[in-house]
Short mmCIF file of C-alpha atoms and ligand atoms in Angstrom, two decimals:
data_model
loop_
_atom_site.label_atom_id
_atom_site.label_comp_id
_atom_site.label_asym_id
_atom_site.label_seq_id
_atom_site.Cartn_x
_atom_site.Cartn_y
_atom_site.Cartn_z
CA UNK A 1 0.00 0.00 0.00
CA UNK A 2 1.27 3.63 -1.01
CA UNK A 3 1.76 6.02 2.03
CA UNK A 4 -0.91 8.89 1.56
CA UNK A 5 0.59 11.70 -0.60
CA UNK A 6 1.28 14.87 1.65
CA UNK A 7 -1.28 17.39 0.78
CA UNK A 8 -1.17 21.66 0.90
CA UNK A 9 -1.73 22.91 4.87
CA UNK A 10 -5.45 24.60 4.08
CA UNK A 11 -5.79 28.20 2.99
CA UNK A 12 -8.43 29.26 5.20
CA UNK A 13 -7.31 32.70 5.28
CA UNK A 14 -9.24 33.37 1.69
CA UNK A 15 -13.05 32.89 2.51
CA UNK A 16 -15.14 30.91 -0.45
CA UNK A 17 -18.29 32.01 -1.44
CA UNK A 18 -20.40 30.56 -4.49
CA UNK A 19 -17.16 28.64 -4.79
CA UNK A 20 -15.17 31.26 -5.59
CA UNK A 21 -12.62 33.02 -3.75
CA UNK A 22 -13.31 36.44 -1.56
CA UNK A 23 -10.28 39.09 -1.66
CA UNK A 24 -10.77 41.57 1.34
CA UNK A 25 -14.34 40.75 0.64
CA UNK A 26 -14.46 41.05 -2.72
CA UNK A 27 -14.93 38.04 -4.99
CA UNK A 28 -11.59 37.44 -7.30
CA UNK A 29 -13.98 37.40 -10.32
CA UNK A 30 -15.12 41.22 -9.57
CA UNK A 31 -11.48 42.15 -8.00
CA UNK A 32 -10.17 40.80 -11.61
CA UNK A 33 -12.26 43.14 -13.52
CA UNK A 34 -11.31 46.26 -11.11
CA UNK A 35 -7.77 45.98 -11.72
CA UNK A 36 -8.74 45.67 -15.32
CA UNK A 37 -6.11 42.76 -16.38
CA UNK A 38 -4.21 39.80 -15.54
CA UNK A 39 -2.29 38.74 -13.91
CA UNK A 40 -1.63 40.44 -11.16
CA UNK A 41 -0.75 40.30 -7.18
CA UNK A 42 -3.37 41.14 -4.73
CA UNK A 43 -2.33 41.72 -0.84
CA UNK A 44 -5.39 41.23 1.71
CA UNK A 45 -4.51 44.65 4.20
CA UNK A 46 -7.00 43.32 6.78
CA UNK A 47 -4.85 39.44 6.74
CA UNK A 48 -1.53 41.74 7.41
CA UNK A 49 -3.14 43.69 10.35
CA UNK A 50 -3.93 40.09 11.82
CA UNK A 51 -1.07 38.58 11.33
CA UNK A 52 0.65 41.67 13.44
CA UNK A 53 -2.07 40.99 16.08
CA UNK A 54 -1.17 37.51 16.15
CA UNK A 55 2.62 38.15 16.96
CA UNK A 56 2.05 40.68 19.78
CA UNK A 57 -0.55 38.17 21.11
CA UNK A 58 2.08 35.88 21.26
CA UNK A 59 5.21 37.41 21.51
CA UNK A 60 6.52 38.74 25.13
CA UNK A 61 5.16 42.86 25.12
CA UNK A 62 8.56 43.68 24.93
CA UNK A 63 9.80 42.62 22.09
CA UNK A 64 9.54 45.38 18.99
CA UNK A 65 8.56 43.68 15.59
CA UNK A 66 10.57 44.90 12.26
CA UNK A 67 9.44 44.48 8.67
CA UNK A 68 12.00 43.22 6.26
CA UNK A 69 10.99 45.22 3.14
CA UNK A 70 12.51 42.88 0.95
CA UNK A 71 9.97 40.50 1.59
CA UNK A 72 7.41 42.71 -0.23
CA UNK A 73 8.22 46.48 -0.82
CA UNK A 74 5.35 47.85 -2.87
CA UNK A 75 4.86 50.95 -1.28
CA UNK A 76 0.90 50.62 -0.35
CA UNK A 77 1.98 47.42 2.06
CA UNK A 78 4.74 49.12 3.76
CA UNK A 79 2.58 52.37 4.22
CA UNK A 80 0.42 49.88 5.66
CA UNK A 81 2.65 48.33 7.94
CA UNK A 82 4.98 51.39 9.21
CA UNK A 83 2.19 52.24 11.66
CA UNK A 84 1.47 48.45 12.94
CA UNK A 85 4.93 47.50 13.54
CA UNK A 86 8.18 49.20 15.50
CA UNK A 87 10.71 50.25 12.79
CA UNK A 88 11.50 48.60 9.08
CA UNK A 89 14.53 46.78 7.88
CA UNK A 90 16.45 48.17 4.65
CA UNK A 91 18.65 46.37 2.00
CA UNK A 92 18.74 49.53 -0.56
CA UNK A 93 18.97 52.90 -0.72
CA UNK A 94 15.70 51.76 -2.91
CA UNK A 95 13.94 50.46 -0.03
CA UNK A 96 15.10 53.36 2.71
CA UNK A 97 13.12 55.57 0.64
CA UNK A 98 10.26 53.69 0.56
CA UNK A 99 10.43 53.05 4.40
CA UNK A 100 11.16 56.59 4.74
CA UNK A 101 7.84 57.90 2.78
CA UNK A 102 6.14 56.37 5.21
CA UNK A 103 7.31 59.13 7.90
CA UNK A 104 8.45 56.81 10.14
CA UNK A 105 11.29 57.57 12.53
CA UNK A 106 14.76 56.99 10.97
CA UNK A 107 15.97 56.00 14.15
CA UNK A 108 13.81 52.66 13.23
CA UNK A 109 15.10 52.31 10.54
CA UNK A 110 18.07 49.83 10.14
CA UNK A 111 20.12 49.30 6.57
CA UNK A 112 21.77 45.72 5.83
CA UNK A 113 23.35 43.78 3.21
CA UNK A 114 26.75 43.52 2.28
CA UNK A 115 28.03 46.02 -0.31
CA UNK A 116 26.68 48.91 0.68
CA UNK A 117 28.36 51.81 -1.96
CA UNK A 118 29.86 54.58 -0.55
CA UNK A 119 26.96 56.68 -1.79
CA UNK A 120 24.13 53.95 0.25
CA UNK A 121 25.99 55.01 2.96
CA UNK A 122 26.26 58.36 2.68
CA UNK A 123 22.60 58.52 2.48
CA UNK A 124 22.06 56.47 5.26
CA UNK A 125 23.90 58.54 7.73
CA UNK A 126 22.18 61.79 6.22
CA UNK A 127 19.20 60.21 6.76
CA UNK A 128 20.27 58.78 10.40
CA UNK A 129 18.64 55.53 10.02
CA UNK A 130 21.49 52.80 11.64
CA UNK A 131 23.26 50.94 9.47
CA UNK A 132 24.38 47.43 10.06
CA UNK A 133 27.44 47.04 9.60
CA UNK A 134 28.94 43.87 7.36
CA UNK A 135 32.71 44.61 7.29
CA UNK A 136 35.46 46.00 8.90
CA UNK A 137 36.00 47.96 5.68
CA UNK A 138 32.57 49.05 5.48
CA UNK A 139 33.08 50.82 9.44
CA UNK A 140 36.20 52.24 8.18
CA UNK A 141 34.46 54.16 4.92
CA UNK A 142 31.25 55.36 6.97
CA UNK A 143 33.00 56.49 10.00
CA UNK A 144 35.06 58.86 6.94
CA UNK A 145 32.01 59.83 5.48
CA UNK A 146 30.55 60.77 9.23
CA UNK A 147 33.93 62.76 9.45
CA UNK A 148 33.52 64.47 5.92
CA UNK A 149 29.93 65.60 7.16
CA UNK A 150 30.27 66.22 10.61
CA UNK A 151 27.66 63.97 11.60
CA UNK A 152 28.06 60.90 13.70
CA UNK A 153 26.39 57.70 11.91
CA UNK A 154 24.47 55.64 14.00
CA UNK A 155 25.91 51.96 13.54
CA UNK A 156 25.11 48.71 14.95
CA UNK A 157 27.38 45.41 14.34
CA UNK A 158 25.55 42.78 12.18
CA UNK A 159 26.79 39.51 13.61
CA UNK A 160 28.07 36.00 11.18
CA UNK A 161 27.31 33.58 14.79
CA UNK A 162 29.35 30.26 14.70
CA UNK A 163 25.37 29.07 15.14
CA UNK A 164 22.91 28.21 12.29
CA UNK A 165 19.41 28.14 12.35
CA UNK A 166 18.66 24.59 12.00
CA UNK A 167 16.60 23.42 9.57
CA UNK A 168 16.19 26.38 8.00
CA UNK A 169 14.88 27.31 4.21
CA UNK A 170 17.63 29.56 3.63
CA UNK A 171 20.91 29.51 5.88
CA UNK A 172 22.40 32.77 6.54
CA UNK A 173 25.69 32.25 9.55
CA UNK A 174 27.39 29.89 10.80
CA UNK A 175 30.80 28.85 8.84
CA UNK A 176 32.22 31.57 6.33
CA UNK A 177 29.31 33.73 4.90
CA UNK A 178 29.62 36.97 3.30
CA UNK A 179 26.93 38.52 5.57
CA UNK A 180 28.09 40.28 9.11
CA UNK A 181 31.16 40.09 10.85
CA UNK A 182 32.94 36.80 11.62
CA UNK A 183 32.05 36.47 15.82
CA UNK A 184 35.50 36.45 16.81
CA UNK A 185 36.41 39.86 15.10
CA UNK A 186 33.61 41.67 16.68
CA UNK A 187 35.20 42.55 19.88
CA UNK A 188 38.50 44.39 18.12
CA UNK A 189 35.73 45.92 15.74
CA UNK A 190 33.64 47.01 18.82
CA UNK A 191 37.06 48.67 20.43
CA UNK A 192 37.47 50.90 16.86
CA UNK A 193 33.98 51.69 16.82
CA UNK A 194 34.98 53.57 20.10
CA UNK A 195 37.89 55.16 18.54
CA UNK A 196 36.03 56.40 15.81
CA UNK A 197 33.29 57.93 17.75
CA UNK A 198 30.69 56.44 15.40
CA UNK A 199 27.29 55.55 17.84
CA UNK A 200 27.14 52.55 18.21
CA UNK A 201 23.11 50.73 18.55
CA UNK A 202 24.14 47.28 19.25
CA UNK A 203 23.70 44.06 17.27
CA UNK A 204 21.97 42.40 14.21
CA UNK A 205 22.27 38.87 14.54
CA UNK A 206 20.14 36.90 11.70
CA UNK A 207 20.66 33.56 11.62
CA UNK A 208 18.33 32.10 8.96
CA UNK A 209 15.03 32.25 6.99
CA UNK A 210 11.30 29.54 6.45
CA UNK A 211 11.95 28.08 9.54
CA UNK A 212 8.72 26.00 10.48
CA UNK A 213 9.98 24.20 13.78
CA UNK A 214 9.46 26.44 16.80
CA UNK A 215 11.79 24.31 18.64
CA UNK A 216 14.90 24.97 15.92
CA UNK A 217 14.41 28.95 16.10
CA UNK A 218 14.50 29.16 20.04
CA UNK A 219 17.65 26.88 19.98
CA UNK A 220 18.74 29.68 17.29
CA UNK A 221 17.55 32.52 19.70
CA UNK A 222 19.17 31.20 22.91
CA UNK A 223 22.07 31.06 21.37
CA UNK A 224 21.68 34.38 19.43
CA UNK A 225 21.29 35.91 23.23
CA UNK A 226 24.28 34.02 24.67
CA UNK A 227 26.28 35.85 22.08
CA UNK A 228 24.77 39.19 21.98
CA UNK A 229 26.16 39.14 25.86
CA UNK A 230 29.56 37.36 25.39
CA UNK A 231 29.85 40.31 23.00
CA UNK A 232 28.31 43.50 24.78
CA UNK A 233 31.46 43.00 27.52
CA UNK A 234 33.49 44.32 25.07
CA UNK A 235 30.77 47.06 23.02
CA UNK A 236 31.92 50.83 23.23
CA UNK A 237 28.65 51.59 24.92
CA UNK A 238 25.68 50.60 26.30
CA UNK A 239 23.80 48.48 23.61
CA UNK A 240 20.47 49.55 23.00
CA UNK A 241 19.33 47.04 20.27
CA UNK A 242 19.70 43.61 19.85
CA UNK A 243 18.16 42.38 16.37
CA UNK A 244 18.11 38.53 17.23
CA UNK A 245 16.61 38.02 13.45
CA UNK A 246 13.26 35.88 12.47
CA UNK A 247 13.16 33.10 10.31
CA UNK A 248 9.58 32.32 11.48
CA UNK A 249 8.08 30.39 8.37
CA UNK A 250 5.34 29.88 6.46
CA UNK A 251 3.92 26.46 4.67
CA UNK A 252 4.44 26.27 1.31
CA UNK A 253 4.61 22.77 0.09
CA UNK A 254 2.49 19.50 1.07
CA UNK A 255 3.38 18.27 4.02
CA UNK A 256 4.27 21.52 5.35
CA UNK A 257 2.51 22.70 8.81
CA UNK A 258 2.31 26.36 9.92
CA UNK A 259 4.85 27.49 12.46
CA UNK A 260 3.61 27.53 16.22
CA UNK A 261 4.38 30.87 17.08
CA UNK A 262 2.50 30.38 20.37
CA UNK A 263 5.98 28.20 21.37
CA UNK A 264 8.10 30.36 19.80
CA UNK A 265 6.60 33.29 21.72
CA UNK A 266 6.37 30.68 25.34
CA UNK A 267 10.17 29.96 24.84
CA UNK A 268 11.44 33.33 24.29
CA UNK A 269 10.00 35.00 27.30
CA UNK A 270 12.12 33.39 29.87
CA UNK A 271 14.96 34.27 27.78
CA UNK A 272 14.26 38.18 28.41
CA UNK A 273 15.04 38.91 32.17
CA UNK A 274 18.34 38.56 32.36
CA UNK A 275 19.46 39.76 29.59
CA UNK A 276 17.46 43.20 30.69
CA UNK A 277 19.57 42.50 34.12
CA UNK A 278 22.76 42.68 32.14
CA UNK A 279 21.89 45.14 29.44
CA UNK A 280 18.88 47.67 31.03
CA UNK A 281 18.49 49.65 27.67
CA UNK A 282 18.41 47.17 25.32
CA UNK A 283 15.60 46.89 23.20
CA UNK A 284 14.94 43.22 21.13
CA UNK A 285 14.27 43.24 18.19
CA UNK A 286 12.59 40.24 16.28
CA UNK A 287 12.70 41.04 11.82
CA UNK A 288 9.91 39.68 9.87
CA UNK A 289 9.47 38.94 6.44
CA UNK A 290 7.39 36.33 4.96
CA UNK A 291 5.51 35.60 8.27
CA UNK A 292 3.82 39.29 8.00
CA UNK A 293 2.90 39.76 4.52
CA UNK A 294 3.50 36.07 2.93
CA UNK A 295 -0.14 34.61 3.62
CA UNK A 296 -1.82 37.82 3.09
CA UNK A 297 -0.71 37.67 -1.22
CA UNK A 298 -2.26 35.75 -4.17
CA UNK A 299 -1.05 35.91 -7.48
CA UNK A 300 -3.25 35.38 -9.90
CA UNK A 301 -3.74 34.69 -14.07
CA UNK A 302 -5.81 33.46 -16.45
CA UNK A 303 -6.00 30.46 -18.76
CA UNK A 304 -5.17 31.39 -21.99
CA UNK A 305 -5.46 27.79 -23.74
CA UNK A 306 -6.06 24.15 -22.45
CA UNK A 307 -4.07 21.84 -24.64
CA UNK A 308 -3.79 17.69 -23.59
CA UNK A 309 -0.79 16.50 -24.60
CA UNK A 310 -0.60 12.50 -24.45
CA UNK A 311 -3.35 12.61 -22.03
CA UNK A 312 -1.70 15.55 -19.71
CA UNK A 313 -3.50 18.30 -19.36
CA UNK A 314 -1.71 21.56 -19.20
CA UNK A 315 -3.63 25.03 -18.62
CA UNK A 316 -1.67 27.79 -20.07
CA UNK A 317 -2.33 31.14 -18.32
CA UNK A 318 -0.97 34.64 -19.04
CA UNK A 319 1.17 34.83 -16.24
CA UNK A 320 4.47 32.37 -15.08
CA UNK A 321 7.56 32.39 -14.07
CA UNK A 322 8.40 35.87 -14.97
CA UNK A 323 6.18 37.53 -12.41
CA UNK A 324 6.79 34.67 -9.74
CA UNK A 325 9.98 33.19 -9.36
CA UNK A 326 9.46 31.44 -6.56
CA UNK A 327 6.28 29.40 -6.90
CA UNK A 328 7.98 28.07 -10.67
CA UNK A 329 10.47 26.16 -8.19
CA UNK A 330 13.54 28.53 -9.29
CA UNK A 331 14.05 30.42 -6.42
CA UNK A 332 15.95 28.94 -4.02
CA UNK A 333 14.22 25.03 -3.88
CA UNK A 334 16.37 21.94 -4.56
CA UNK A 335 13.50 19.73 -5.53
CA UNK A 336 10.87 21.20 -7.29
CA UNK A 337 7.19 21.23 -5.32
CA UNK A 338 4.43 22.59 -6.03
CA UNK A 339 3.01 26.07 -4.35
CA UNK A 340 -1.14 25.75 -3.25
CA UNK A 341 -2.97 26.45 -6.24
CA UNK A 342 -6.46 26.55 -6.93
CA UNK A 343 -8.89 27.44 -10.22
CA UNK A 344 -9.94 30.83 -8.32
CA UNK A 345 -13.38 30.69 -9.85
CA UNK A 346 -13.92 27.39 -9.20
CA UNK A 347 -12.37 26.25 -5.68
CA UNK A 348 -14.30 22.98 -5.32
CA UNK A 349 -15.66 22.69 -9.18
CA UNK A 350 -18.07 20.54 -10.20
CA UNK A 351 -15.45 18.23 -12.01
CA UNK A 352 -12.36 17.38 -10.64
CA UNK A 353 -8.54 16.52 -12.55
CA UNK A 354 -5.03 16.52 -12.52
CA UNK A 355 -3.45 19.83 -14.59
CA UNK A 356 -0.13 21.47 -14.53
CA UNK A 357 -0.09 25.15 -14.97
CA UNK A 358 2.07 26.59 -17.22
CA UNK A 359 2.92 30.15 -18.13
CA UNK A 360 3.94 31.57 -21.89
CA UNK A 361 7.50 31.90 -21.91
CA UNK A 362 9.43 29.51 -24.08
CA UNK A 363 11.08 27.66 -21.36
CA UNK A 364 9.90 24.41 -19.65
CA UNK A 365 10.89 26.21 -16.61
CA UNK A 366 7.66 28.26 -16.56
CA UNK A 367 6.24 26.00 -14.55
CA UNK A 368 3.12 26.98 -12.03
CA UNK A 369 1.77 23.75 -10.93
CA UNK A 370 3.47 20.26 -11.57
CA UNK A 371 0.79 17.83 -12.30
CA UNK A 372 -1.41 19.30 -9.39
CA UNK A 373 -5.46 18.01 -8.43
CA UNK A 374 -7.69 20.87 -9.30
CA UNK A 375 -11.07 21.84 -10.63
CA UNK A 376 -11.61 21.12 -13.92
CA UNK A 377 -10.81 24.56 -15.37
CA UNK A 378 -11.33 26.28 -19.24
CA UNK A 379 -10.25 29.41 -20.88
CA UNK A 380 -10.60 32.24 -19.37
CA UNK A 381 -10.68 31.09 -15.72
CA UNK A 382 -8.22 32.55 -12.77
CA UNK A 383 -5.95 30.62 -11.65
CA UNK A 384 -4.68 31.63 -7.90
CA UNK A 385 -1.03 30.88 -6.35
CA UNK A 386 -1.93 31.15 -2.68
CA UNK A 387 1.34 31.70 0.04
CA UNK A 388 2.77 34.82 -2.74
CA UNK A 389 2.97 38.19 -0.55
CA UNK A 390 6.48 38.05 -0.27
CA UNK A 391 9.04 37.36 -2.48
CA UNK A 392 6.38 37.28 -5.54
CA UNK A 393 7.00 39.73 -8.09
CA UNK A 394 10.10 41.91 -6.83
CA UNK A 395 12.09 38.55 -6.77
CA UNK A 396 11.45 37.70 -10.22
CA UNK A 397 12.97 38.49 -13.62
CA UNK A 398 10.07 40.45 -15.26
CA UNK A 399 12.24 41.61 -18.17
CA UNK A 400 12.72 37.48 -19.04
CA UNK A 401 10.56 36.94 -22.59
CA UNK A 402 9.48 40.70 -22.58
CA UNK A 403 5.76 39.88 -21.49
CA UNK A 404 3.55 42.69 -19.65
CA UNK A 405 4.19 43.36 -16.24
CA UNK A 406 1.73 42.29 -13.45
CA UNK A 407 -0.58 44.73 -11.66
CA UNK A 408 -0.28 44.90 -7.86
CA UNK A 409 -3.26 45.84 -5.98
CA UNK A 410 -3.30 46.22 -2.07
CA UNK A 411 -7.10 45.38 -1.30
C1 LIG B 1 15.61 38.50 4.09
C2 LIG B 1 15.85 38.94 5.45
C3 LIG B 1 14.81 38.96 6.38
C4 LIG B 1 13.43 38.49 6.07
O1 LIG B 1 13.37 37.08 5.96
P1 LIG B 1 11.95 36.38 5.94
O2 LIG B 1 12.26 34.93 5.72
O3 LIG B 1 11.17 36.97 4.84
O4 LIG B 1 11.31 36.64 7.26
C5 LIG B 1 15.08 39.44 7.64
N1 LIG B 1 16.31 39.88 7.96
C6 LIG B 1 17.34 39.86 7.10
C7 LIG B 1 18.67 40.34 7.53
C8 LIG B 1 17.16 39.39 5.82
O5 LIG B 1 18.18 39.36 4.98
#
């Protein structure tokens, strides 16, 4: 006997009504015809402002929640965010403006990624958001740019651990990585940052990203702690912020279960007291990408043809692997799986069958769905990727084939 195949955790987030799918309470079918054209990406606001209430239901009151713009930057979800959250995390100069239209403070504002220009940084510090700092060589060039403009750049250190996050979707520390500072070199970097006068914030330490297993990212934050206060002995002054990262993940694939922030949140708390003992100003930080604005996204296109080839049926829809990246397998997966995907029109259907979804670029890589059980769809139905507010269309080479662009609509 075959084990049962793993299926897609449910997308309850999306009510159904009539069998089709509700948008911020408006059915796809109408939403389609108000943004006038597929495909295109629509983010639920009222899914993002629950997911925030989830984490400070469940995370200790002290801790301040980032956004990770990356994860989605069109402008209408940050503006959204900026108020709900405690400050936003840059990786552009691109993306500091875009947290900085929203009029939040730029003292929440932190700047990271390795290879920062000379003329990032020289923004940065004029706006005085904090930079992170990845390099000994990048401390050294905005400590003579602070110099240059008499101001005094705000700075914290980010951190490479000798941790990773365990089974984690994407590693990020641990072993030689070009992101941070090696751990050992932080404490002669921390004595320089004194003897250049730059202000020093405190630490970024991020040790990974999609991490489902509560139990893996508390092992990660422990540790993450341990290290922040091995390292503050030797910090110029007081440290004020501790970025301990994120990583909290969301299901993608069959199989896949959501994250149970509730133990995430019920193993951090005991973490907090003494490390308020030992460092009284700091403030923790937890960064969030995906886990905010993932859930809350659809993408969506239509079916263009329905063609059986040697009794497969493939539905080929207007959008693909040009707008989304990610659910086509191609960004960052080993083995191909598929995304959740549904005939948006038709959740349930009448009739029932096996499909892949394919998009129209000239590459069998354009891949949406792999063989998937759907509704029996036809031409001119909307086919929904659920799980695609974050890394959906900014993480994906729209120029490839030189097809339209998708809309993006924040509903
Ligand atoms: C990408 C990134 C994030 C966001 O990761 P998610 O998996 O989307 O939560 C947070 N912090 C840093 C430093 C990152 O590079």
């Amino acid at each position: 006997m075959n084990a049962p195949r793993p299926v897609h955790a449910p997308m309850a987030q999306f009510p159904v009504i009539d069998d089709c799918l509700q948008v911020g309470g408006i059915p796809l079918t109408r939403l389609a015809q108000r943004v006038g054209r597929t495909p295109f990406y629509a983010y639920d606001r009222g899914l993002i402002t629950q997911r925030v209430a989830l984490l400070r239901k469940h995370l200790p009151a002290e801790i301040h929640l980032h956004y990770a713009i990356k994860a989605n930057p069109m402008p209408a979800v940050v503006q959204h965010l900026a108020p709900l959250i405690d400050g936003l995390d840059v990786a552009s100069a691109g993306e500091m403006r875009v947290a900085l239209d929203t009029g939040i403070a730029p003292g929440l504002v932190s700047f990271a990624g390795p290879g920062k220009t000379d003329a990032e940084l020289a923004q940065a510090v004029a706006a005085g958001i904090i930079v992170n700092l990845e390099s000994e060589h990048e401390m050294e060039r905005i400590a003579a740019l602070g110099a240059g403009s008499g101001t005094r750049p705000r700075v914290a250190v980010r951190v490479n651990p000798d941790f990773e996050l365990k089974s984690s979707g994407m590693k990020m520390s641990g072993g030689p990585k070009q992101f941070g500072v090696d751990a050992e070199r932080v404490p002669a970097m921390l004595a320089r940052i004194g003897q250049l006068g730059l202000d020093f914030q405190g630490f970024h330490i991020f040790s990974g990203s999609q991490n489902l297993r509560a139990d893996a990212i508390c092992e990660a934050q422990r540790k993450t702690i341990e290290l922040a206060l091995q390292l503050a002995e030797h910090a110029p002054a007081p440290v004020r912020s501790l970025n301990i990262g994120g990583g909290f993940g969301i299901p993608y694939f069959p199989g896949e279960q959501a994250l149970d922030i509730g133990a995430v949140g019920a193993q951090l708390a005991p973490l907090l007291p003494r490390l308020k003992q030992r460092l009284p100003q700091v403030q923790v930080v937890v960064e969030l990408g995906r886990f905010l604005v993932g859930e809350a996204g659809l993408y969506v296109c239509r079916v263009i043809d329905r063609k059986i080839s040697r009794g497969h049926v493939f539905l080929v829809t207007d959008g693909g692997l040009h707008h989304h990246l990610a659910a086509s397998g191609n960004f960052g997966q080993v083995i191909r799986k598929n995304y959740p995907v549904v005939v948006g029109n038709k959740v349930a259907g009448r009739e029932r069958e096996r499909a892949s979804v394919v998009g129209p670029l000239c590459t069998p890589l354009d891949l949406l769905a792999d063989n998937m059980e759907m509704a029996k769809a036809d031409v001119g139905d909307l086919i929904v990727v659920f799980q695609s507010g974050a890394y959906g269309l900014s993480a994906s080479p729209t120029a490839f084939l030189g097809h339209p662009a998708a809309a993006e609509v924040l509903v």
